[in-house]
Coordinates of N, CA and C in Angstrom, one line a residue:
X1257 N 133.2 113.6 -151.7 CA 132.7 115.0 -151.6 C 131.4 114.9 -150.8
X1258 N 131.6 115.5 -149.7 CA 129.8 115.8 -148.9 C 128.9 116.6 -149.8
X1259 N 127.7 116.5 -149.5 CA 126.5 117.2 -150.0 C 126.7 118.5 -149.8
X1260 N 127.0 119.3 -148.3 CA 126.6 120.1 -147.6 C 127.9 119.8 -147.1
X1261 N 128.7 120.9 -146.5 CA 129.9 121.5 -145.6 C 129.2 122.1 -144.7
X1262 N 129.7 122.4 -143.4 CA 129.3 123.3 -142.6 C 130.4 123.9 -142.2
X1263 N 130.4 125.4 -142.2 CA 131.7 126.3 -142.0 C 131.6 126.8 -140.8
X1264 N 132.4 126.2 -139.9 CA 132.4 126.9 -138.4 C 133.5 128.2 -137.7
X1265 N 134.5 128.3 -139.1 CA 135.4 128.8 -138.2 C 135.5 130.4 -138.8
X1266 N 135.2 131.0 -138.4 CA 135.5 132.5 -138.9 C 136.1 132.5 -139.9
X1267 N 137.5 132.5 -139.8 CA 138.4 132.6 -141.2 C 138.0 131.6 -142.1
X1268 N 137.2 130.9 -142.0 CA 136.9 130.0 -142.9 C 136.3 130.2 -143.7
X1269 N 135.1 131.1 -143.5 CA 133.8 131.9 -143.3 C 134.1 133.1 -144.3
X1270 N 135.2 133.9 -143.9 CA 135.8 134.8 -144.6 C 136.2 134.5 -145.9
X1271 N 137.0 133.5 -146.1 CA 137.2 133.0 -147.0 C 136.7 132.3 -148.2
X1272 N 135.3 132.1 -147.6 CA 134.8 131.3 -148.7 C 133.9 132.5 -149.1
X1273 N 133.4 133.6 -148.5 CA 132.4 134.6 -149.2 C 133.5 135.9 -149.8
X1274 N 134.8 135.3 -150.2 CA 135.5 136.1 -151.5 C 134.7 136.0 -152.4
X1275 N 134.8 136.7 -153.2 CA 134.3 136.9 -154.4 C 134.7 135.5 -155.5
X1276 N 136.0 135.7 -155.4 CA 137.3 135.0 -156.4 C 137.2 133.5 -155.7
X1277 N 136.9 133.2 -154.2 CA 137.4 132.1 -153.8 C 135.8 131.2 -153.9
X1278 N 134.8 132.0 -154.1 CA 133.7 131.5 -154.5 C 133.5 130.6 -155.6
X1279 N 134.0 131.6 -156.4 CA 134.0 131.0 -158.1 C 134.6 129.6 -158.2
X1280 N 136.4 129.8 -157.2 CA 137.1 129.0 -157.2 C 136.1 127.6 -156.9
X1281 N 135.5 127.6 -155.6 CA 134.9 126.6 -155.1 C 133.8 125.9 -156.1
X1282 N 133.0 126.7 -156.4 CA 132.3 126.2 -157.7 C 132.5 125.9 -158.7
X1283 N 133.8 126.0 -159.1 CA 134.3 125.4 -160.4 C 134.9 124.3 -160.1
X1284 N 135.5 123.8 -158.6 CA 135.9 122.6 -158.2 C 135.2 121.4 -158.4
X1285 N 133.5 122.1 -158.6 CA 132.8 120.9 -158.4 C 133.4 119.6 -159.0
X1286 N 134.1 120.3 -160.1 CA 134.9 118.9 -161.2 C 136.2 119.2 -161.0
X1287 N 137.2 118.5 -160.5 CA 138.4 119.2 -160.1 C 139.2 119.5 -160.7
X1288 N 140.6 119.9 -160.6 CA 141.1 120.6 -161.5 C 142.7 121.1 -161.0
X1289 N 143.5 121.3 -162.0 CA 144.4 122.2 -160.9 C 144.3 123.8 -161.3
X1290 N 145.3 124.1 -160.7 CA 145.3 125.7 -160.5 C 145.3 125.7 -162.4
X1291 N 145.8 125.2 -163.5 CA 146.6 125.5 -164.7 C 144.8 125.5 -165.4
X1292 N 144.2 124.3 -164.7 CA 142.8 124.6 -165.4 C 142.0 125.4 -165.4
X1293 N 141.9 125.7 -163.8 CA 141.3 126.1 -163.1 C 141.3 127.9 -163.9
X1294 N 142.4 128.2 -164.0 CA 142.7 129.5 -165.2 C 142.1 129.5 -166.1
X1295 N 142.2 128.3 -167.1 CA 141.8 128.8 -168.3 C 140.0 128.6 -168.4
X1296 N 139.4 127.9 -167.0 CA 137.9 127.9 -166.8 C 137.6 129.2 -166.5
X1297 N 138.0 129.9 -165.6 CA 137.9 131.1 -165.0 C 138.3 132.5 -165.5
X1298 N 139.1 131.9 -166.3 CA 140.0 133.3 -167.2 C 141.1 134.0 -166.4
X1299 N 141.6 133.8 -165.6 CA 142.1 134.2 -164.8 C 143.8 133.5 -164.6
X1300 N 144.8 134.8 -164.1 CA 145.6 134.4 -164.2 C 146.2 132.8 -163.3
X1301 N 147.3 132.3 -164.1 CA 147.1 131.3 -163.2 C 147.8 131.1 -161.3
X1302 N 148.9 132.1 -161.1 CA 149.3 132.6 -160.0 C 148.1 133.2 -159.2
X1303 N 147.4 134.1 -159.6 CA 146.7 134.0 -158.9 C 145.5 132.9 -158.1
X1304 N 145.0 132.2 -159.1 CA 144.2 130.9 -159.0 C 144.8 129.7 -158.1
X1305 N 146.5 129.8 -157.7 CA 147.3 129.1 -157.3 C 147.0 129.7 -156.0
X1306 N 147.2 130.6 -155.5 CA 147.8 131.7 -154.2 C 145.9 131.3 -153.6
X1307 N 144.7 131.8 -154.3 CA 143.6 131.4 -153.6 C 143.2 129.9 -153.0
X1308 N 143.9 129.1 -154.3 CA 143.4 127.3 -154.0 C 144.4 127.2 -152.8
X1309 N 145.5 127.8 -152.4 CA 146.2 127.7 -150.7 C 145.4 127.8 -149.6
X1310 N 144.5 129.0 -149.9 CA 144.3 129.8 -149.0 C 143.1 128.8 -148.9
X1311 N 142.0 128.4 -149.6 CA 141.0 127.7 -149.3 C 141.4 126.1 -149.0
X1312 N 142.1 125.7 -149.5 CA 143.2 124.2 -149.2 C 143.4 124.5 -147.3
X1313 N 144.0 126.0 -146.9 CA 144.3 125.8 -145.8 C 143.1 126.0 -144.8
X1314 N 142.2 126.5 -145.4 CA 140.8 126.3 -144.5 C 140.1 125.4 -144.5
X1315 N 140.5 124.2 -144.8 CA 139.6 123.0 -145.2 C 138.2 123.1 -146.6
X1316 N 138.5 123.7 -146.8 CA 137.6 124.1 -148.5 C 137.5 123.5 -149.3
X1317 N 138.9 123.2 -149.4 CA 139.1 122.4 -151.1 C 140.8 121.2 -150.2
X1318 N 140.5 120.4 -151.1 CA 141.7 119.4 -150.7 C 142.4 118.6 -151.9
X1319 N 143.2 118.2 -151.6 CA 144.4 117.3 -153.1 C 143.8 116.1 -153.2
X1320 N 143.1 116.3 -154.5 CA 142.4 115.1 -154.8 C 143.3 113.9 -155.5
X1321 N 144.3 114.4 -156.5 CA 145.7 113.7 -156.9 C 147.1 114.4 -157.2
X1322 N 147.7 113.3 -157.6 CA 149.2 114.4 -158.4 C 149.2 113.3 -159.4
X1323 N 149.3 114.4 -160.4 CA 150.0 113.7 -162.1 C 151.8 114.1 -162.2
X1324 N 152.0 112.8 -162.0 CA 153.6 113.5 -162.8 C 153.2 113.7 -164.7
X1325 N 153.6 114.7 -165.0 CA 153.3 115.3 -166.2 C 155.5 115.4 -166.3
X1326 N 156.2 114.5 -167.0 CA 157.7 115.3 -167.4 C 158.5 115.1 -166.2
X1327 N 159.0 116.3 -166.2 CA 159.6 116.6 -164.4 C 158.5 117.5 -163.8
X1328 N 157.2 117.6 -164.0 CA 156.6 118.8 -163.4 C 155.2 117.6 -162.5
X1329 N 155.0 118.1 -161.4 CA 153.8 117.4 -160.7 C 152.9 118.6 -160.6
X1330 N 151.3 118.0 -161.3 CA 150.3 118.7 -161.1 C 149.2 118.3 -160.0
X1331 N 149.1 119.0 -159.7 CA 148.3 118.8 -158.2 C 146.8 119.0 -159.2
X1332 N 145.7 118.2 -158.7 CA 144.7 117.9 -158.8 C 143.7 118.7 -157.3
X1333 N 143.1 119.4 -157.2 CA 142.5 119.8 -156.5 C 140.1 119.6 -156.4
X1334 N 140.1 119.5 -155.5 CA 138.6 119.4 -155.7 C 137.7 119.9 -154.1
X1335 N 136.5 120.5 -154.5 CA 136.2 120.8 -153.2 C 135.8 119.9 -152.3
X1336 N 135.7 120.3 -151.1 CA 135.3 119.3 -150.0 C 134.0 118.7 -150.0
X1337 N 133.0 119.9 -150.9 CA 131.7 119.9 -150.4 C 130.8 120.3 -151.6
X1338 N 129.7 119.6 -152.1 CA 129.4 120.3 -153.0 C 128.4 121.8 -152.7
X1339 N 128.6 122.0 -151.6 CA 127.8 123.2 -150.9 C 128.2 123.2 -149.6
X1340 N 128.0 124.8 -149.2 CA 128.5 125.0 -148.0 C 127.8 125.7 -147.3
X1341 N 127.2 125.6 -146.2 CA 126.8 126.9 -145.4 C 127.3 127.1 -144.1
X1342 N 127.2 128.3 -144.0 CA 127.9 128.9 -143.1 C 127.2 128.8 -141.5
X1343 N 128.0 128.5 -140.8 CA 127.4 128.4 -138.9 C 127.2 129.7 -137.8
X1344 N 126.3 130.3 -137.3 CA 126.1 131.3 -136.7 C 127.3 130.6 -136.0
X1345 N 128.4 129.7 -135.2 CA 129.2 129.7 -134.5 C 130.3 130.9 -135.3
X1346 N 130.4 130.9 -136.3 CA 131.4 131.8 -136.9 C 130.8 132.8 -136.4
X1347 N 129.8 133.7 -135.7 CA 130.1 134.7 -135.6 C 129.7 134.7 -133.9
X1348 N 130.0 133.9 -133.0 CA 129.6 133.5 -132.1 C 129.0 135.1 -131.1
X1349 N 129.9 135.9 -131.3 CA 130.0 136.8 -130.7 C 128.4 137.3 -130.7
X1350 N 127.6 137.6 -131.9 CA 126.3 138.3 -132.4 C 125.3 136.9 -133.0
X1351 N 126.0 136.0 -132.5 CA 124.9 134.8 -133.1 C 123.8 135.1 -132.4
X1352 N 122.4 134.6 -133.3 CA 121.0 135.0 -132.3 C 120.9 133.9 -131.5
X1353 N 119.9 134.2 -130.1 CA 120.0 133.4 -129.0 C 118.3 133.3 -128.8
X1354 N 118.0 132.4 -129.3 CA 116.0 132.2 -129.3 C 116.1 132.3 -128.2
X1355 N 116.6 131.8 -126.5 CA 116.2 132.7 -125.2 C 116.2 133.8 -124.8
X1356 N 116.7 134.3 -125.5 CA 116.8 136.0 -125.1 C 115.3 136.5 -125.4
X1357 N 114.5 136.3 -126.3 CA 113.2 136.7 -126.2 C 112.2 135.6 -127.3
X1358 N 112.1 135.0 -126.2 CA 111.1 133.9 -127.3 C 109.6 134.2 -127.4
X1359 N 109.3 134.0 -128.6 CA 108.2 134.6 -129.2 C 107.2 134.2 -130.0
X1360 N 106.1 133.2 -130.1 CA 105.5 132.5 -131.4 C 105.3 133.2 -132.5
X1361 N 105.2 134.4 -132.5 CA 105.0 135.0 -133.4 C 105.5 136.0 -134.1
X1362 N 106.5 135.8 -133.4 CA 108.3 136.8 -134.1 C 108.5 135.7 -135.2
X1363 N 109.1 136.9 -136.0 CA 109.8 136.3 -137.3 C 110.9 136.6 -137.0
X1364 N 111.5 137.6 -136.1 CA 112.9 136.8 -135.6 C 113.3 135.7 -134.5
X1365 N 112.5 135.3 -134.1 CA 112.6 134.4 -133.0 C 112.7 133.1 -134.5
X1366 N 111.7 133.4 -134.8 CA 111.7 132.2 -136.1 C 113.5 132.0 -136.6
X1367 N 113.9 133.7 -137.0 CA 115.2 132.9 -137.2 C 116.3 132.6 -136.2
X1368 N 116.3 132.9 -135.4 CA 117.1 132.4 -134.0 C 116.9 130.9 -134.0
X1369 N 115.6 130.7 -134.1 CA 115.5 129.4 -134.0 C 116.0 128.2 -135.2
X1370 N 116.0 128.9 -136.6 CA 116.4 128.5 -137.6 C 117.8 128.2 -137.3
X1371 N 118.9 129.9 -137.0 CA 120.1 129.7 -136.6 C 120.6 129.0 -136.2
X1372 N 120.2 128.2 -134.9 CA 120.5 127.5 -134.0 C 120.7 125.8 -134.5
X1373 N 119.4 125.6 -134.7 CA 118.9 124.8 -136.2 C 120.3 124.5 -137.0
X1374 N 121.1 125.6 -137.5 CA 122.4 124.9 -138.2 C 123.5 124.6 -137.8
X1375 N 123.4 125.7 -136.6 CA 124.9 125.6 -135.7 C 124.6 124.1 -134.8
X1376 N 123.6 123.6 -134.5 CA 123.4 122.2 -133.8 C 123.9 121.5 -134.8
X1377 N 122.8 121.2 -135.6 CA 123.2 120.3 -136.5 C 124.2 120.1 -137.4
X1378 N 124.8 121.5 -137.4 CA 126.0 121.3 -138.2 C 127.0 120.7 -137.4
X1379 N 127.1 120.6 -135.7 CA 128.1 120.4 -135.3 C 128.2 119.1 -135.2
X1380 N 126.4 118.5 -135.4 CA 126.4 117.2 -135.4 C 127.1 116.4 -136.7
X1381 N 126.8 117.1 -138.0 CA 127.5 116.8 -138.9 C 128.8 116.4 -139.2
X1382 N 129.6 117.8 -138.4 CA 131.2 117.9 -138.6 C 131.7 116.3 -137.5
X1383 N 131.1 116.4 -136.5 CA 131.1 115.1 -135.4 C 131.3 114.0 -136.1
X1384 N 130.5 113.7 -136.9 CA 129.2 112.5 -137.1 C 130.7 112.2 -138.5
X1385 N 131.0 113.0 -139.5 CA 131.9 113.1 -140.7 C 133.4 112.4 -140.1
X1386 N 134.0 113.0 -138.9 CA 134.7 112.8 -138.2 C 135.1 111.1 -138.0
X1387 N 133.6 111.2 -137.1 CA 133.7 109.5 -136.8 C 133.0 108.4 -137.6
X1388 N 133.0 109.5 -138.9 CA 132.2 108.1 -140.1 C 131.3 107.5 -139.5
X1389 N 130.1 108.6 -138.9 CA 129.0 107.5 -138.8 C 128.2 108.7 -139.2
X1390 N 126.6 107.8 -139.0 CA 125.6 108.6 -139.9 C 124.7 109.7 -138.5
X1391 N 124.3 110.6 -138.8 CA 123.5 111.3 -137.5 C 122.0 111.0 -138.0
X1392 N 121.3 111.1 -137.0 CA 119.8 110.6 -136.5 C 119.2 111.3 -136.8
X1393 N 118.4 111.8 -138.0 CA 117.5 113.2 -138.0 C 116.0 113.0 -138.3
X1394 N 115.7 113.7 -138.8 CA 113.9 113.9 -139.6 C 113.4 114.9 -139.6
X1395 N 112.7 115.1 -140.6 CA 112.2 116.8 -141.0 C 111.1 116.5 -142.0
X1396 N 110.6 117.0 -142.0 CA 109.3 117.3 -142.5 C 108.8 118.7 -143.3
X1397 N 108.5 119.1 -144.6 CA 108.8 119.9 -145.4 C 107.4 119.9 -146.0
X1398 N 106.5 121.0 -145.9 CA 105.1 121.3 -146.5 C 104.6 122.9 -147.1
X1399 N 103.6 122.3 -148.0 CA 103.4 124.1 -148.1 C 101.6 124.2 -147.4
X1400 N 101.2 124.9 -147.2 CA 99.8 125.3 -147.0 C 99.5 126.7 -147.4
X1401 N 98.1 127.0 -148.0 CA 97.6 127.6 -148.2 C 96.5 128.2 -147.4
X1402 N 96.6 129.0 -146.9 CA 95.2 129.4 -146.1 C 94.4 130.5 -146.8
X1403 N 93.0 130.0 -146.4 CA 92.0 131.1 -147.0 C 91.9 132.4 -146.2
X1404 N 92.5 132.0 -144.8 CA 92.3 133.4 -144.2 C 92.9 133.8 -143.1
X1405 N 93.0 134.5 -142.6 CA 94.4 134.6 -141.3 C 94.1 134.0 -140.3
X1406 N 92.2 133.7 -140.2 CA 91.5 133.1 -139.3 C 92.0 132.1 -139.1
X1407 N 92.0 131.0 -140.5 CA 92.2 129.4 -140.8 C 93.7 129.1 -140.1
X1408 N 94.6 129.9 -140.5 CA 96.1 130.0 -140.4 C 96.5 130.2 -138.9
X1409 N 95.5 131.0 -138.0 CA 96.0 130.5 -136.5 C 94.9 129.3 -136.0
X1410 N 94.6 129.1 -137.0 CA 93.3 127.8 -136.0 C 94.5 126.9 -136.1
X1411 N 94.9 126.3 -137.4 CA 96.2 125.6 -138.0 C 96.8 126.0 -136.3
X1412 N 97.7 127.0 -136.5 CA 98.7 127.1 -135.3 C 98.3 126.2 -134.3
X1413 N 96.8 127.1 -133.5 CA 96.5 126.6 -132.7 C 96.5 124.6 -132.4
X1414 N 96.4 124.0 -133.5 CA 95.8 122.7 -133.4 C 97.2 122.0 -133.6
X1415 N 97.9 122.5 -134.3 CA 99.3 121.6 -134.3 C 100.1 121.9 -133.3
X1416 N 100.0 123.2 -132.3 CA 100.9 123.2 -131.1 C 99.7 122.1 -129.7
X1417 N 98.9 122.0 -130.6 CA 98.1 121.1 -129.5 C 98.6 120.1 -129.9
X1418 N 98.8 119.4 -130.9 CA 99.2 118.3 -131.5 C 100.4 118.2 -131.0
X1419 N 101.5 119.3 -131.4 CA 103.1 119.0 -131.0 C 103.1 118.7 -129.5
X1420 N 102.6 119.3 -128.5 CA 103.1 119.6 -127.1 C 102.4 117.8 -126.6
X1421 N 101.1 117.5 -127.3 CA 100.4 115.8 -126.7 C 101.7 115.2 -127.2
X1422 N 102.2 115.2 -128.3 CA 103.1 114.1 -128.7 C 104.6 114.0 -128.2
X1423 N 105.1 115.1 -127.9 CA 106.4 115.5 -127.2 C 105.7 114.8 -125.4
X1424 N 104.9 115.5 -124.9 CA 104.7 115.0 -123.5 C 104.5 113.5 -123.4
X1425 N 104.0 112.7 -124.6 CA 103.9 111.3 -124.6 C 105.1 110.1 -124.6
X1426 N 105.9 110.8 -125.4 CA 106.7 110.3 -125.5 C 108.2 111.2 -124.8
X1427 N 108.5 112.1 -123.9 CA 109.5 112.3 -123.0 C 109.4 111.8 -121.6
X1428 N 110.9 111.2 -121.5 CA 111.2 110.6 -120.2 C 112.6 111.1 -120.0
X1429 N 112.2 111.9 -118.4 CA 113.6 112.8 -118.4 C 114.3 111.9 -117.3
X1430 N 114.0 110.6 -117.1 CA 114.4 109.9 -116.3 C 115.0 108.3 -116.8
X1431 N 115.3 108.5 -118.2 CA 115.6 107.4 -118.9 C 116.9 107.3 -118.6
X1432 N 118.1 106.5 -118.2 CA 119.0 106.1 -118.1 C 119.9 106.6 -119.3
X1433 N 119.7 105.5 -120.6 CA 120.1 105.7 -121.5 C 119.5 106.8 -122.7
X1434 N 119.1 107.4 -122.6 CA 117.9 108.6 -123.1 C 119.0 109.5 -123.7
X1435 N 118.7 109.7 -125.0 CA 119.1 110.8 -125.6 C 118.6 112.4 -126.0
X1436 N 118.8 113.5 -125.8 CA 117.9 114.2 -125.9 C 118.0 115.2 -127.2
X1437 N 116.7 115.1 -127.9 CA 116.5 115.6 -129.6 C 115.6 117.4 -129.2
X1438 N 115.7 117.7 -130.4 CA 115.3 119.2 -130.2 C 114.3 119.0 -131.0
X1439 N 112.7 119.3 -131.1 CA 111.9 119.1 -131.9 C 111.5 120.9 -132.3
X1440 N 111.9 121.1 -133.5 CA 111.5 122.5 -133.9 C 110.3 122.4 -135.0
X1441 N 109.7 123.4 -135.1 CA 108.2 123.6 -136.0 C 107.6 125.2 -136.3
X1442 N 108.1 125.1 -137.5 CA 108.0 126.7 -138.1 C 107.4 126.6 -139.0
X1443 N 106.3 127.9 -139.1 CA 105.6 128.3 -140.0 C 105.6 130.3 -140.5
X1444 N 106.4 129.7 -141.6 CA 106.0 131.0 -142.4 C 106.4 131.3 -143.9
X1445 N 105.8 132.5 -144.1 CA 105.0 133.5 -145.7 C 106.2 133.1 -146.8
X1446 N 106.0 131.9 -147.7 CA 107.0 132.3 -148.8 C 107.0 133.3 -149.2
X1447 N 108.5 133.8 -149.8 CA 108.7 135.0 -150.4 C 108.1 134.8 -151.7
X1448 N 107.1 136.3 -152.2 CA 107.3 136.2 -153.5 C 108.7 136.1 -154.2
X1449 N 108.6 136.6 -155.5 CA 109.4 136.4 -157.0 C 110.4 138.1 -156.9
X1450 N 111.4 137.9 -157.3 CA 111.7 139.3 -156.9 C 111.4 140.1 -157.9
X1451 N 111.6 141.5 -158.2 CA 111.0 142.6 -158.6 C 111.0 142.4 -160.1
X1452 N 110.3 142.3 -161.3 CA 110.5 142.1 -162.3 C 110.1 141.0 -162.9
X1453 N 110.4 139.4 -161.9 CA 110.5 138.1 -162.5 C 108.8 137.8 -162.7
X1454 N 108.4 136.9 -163.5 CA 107.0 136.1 -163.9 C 106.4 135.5 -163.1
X1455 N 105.8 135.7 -162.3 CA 105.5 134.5 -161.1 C 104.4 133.0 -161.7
X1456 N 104.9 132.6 -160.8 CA 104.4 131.0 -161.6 C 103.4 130.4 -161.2
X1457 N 102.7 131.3 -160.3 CA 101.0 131.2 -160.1 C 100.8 132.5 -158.7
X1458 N 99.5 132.6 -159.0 CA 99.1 133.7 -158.1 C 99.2 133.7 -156.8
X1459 N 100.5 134.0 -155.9 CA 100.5 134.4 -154.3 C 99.2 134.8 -153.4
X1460 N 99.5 134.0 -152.2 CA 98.3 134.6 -151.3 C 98.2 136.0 -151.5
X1461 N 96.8 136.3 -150.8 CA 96.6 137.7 -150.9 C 97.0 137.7 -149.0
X1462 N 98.0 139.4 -149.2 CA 98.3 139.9 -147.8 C 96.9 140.4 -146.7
X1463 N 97.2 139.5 -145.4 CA 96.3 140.2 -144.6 C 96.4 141.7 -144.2
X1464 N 95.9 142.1 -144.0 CA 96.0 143.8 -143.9 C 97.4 143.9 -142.3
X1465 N 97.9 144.8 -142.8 CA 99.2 144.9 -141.8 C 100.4 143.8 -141.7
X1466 N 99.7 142.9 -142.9 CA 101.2 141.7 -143.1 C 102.2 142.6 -143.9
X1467 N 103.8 142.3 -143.6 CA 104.6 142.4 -145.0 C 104.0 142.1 -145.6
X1468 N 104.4 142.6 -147.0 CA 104.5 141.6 -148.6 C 105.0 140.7 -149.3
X1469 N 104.6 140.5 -150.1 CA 105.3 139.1 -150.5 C 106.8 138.7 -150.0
X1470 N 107.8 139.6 -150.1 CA 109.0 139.3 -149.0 C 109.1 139.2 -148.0
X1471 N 108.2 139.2 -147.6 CA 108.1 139.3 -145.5 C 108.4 137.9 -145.2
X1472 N 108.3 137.5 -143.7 CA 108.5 136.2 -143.7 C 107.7 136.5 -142.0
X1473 N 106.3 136.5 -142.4 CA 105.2 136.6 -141.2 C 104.7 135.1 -141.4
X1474 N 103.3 135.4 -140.9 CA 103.2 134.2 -140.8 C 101.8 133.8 -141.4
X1475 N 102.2 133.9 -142.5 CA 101.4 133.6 -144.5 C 101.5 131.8 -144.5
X1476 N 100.7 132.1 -145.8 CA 101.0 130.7 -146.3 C 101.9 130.3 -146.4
X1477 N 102.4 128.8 -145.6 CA 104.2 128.2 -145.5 C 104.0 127.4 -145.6
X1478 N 105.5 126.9 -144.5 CA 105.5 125.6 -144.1 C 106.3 125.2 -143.4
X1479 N 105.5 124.1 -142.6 CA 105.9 123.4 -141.1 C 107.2 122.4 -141.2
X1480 N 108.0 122.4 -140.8 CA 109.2 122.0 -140.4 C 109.2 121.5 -139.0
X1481 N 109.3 120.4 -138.4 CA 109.5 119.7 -137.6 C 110.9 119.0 -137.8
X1482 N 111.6 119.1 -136.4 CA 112.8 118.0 -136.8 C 113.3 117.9 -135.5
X1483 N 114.3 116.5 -135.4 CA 114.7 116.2 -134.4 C 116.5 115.6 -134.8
X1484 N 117.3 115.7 -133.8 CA 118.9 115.4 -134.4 C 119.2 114.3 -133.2
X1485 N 119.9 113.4 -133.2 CA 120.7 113.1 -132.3 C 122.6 113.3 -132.6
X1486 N 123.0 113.3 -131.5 CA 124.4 113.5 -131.1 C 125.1 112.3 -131.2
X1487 N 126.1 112.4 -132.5 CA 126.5 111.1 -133.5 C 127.8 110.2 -132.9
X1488 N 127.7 110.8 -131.1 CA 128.6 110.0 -129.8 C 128.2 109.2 -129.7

């Protein structure tokens, strides 16, 4: 079972954000057949049968054994993945395109560039799974706090100085054997706690004209840098 699936194909996509084929999938985590799979779920077990096809035929879930039980064979089922997320290639049509208007300071550009971020790397994944080998990555994962919206673009300011000296130092568009990595680096506003919940220490205070705690401007975060190679 992988860590992480990546769903590229529409109907696949469809399928796994059922309601019923959700549940299915997460109860797989321990496998099961359709007869268990019922009495975990409560549910009839024809039904539970008719869905484990339909996700079996999308690559979802796969036959992990058969028990001969008598004259009867029980299929053992289990998921592919213990998580799955889905690839803006599934919706290729309306996927976001960070060239269409690139922006430092969009929080949609931020997610275009996120998007992209999975549909690459996912394909490097599905590739890489394929040919049983491992993909090339690195990422870097931080929080910061700033005291003031001042501090928080000086930050900007000094790490795109930083990023752009160390990308120019080390690119050579003239390497023979040269592979070429995407280096991304995003900064933005954790969400607070949603409406109701306890929060587990006191959130930045909003600069005047930021979203609120659910926004995703560009508050106290954190930087993500990463690079992939192509697992050919």
């Amino acid at each position: 079972m992988l860590d992480v699936a990546v769903i590229e194909e529409p109907a696949a996509a469809e399928a796994s954000l059922d309601p019923m084929r959700s549940r299915i999938l997460a109860a797989l985590a321990e496998p099961g057949s359709a007869a268990m799979l019922a009495v975990r779920l409560g549910l009839p077990r024809q039904k539970v049968n008719y869905h484990l096809k339909e996700l079996e035929r999308h690559g979802l879930v796969e036959l992990a054994e058969e028990r001969r039980k008598g004259s009867v064979t029980e299929r053992i089922y289990a998921a592919t993945a213990a998580s799955y997320v889905i690839s803006p290639s599934a919706l290729a049509s309306v996927s976001p395109d960070p060239s269409r208007s690139p922006d430092q300071l969009s929080a949609h550009w931020l997610l275009a560039l996120g998007a992209r971020l999975v549909q690459e790397v996912g394909a490097l994944v599905t590739g890489a799974a394929r040919a049983r080998r491992r993909v090339a990555t690195f990422a870097v994962d931080a929080e910061v706090r700033f005291a003031s919206a001042a501090d928080r673009m000086a930050f900007a300011d000094e790490l795109t100085e930083a990023v752009t000296a160390l990308v120019g130092r080390y690119h050579d568009e003239g390497a023979p054997q040269g592979r070429r990595h995407r280096v991304i680096v995003g900064l933005h506003q954790i969400p607070g706690p949603p409406p109701g919940a306890a929060a587990v220490s006191p959130g930045p205070r909003n600069d005047p004209g930021e979203a609120g705690g659910n926004g995703s401007g560009n508050g106290s975060g954190h930087g993500s840098p990463a690079r992939q190679e192509n697992p050919r």
